[in-house]
mmCIF file of C-alpha atoms in Angstrom:
data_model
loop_
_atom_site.group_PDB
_atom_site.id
_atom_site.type_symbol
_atom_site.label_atom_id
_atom_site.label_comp_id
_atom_site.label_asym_id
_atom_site.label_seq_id
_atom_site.Cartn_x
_atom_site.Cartn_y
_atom_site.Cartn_z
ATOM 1 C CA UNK A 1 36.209 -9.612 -12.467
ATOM 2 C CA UNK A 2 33.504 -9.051 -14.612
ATOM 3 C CA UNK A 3 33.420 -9.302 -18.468
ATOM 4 C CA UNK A 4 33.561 -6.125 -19.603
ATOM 5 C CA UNK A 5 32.896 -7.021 -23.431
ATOM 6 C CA UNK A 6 29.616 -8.771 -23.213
ATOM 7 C CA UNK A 7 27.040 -8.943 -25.949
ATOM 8 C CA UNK A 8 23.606 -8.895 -24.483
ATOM 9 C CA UNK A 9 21.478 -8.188 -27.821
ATOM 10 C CA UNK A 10 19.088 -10.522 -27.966
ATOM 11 C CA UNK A 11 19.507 -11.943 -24.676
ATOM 12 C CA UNK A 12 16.014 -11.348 -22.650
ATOM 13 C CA UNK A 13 15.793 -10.794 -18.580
ATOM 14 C CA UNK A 14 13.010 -10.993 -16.968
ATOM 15 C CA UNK A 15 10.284 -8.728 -19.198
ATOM 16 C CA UNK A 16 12.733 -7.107 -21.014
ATOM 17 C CA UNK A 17 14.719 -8.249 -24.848
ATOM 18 C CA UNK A 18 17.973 -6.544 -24.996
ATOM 19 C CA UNK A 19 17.568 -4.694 -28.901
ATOM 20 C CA UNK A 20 21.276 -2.584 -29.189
ATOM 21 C CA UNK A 21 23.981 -0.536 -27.355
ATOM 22 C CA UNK A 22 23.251 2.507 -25.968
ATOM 23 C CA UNK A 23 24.535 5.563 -27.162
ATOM 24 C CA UNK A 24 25.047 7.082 -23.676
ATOM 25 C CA UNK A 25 27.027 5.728 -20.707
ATOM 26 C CA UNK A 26 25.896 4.973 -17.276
ATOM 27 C CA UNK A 27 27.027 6.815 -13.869
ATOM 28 C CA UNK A 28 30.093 4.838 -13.567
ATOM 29 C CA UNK A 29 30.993 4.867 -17.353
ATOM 30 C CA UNK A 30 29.251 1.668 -17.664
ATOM 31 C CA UNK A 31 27.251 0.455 -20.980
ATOM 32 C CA UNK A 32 23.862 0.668 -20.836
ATOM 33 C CA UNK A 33 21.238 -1.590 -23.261
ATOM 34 C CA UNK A 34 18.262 -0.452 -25.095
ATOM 35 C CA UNK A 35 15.603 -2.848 -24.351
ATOM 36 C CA UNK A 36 11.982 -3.873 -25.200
ATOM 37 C CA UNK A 37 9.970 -4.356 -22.552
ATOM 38 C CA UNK A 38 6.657 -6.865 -23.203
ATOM 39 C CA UNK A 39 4.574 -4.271 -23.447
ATOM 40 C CA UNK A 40 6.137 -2.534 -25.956
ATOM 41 C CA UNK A 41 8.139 0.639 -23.929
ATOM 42 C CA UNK A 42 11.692 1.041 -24.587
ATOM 43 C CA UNK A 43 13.954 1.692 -21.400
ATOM 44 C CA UNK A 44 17.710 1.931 -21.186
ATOM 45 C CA UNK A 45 19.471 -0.677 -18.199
ATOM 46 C CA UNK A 46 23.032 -1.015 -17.384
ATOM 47 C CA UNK A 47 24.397 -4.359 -17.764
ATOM 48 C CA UNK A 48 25.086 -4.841 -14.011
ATOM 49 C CA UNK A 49 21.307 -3.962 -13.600
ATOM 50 C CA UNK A 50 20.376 -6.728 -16.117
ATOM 51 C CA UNK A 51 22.508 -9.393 -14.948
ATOM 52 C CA UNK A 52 21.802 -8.995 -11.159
ATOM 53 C CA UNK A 53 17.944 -9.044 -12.174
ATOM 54 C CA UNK A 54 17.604 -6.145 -10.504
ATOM 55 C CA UNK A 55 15.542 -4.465 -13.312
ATOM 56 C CA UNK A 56 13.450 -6.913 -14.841
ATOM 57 C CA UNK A 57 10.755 -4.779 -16.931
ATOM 58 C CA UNK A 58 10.212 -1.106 -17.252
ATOM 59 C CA UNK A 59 8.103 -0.728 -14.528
ATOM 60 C CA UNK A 60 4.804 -1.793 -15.401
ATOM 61 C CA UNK A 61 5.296 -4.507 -13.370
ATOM 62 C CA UNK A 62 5.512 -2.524 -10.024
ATOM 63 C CA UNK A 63 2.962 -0.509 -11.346
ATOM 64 C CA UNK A 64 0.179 -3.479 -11.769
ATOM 65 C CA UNK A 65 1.151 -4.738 -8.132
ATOM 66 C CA UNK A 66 0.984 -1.545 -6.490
ATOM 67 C CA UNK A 67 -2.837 -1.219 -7.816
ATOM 68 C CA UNK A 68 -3.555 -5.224 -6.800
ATOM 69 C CA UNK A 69 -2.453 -3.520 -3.084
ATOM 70 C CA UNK A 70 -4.488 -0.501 -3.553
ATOM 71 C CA UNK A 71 -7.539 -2.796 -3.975
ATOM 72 C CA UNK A 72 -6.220 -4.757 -0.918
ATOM 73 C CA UNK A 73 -6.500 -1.275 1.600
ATOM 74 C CA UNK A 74 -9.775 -0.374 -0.178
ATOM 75 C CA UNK A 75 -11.489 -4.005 0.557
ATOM 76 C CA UNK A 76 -9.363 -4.145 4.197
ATOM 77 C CA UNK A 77 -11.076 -0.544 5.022
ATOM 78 C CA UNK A 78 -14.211 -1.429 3.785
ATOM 79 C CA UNK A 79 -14.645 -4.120 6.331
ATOM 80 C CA UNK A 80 -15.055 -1.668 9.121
ATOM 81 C CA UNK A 81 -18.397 -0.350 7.507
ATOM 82 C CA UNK A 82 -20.252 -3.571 8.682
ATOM 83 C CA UNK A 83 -21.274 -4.691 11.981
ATOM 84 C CA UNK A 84 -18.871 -8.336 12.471
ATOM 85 C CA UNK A 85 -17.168 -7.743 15.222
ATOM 86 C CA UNK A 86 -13.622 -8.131 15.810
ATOM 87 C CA UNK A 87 -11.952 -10.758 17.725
ATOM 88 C CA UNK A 88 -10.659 -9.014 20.580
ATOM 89 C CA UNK A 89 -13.195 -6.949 21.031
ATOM 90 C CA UNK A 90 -14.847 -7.373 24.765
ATOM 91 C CA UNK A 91 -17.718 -4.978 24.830
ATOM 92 C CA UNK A 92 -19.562 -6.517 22.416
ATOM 93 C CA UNK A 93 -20.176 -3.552 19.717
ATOM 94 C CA UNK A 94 -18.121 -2.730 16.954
ATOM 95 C CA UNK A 95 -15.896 0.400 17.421
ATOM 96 C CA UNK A 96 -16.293 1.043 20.835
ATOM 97 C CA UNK A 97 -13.497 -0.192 22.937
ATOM 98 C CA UNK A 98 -12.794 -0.316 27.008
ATOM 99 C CA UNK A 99 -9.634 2.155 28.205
ATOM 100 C CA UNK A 100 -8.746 2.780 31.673
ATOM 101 C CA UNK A 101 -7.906 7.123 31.849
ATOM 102 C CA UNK A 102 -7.083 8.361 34.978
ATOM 103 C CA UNK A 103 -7.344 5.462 36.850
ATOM 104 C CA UNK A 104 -11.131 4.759 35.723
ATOM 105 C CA UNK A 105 -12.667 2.282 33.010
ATOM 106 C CA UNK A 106 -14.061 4.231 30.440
ATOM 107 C CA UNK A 107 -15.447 3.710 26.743
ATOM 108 C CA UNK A 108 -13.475 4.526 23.765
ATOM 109 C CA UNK A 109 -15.670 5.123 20.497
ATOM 110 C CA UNK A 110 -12.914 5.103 17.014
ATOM 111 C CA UNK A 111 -13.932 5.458 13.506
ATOM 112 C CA UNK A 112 -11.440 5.578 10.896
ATOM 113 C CA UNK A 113 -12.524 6.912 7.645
ATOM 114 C CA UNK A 114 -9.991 7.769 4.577
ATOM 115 C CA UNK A 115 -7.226 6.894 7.347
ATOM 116 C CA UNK A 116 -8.202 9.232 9.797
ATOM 117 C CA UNK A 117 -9.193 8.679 13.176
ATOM 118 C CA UNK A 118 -12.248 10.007 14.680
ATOM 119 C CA UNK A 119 -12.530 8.768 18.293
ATOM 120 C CA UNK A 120 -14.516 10.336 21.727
ATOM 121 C CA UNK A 121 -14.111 8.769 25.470
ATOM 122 C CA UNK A 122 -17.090 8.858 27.119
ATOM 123 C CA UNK A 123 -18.345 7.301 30.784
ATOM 124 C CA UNK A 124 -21.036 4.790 29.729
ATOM 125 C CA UNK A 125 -22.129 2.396 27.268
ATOM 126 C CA UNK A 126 -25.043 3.695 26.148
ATOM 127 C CA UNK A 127 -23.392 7.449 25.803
ATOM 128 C CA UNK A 128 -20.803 5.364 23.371
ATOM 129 C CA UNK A 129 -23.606 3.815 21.538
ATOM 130 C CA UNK A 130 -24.692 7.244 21.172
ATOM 131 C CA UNK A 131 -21.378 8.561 19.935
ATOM 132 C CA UNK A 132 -20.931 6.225 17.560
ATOM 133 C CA UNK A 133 -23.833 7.088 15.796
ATOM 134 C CA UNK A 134 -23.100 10.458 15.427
ATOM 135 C CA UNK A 135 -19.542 10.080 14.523
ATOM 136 C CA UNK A 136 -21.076 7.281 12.025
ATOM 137 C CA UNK A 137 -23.696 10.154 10.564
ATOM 138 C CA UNK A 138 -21.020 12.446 10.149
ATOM 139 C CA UNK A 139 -17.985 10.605 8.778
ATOM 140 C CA UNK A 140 -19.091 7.273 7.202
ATOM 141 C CA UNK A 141 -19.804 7.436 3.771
ATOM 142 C CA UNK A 142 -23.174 6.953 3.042
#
């Protein structure tokens, strides 16, 4: 059973310093803390919240990694602007592909831009080197 008269203030968890009681109660009619977080906002937590480490700052935290994965996407979707080609590709040129449709081999030209897909099938290489060209012109940034 837990301990239902625990003093936090002063205690810190994780990012945040536990400063007073809260006036209000939480969902359940459980205390909840004022707390400091290290850079500087103040946030209310519930003690199970605190000592479960379940909230450990105020949220800037989540904040500063969901931009590190934003940067991530940008520099994985950037990579598709050059010509490297990838390691399972087996025509030899980057964004054309080989897909059998209706029982015949044909050429499959994808861009993906902004994460949408622009694709065309086509009969022939060269018509796919074609294609890709033009869906390059039109959809790749400059």
């Amino acid at each position: 059973m837990p301990n239902i008269n625990q003093d936090l203030v002063g205690k810190v968890f994780g990012h945040l310093t536990v400063l007073r009681k809260a006036k209000e109660r939480g969902k359940y009619n459980e205390y909840k803390w004022v707390c400091r977080c290290d850079c500087g906002k103040l946030t209310t937590v519930t003690t199970a919240a605190l000592n479960s480490g379940s909230i450990t700052s105020c949220g800037h935290v989540r904040l500063e990694k969901s931009k590190e994965n934003l940067s991530f996407t940008e520099d994985r979707h950037k990579k598709q602007f050059n010509n490297r080609l990838p390691v399972t590709n087996k025509t030899g040129y980057k964004n054309i592909s080989m897909t059998t449709r209706n029982g015949r081999e044909r050429y499959r030209v994808a861009i993906q831009v902004n994460r949408k897909q622009h694709s065309k099938i086509v009969d022939s290489l060269e018509e796919a080197l074609v294609v890709r060209e033009q869906l390059r012109k039109e959809w790749w940034p400059k």
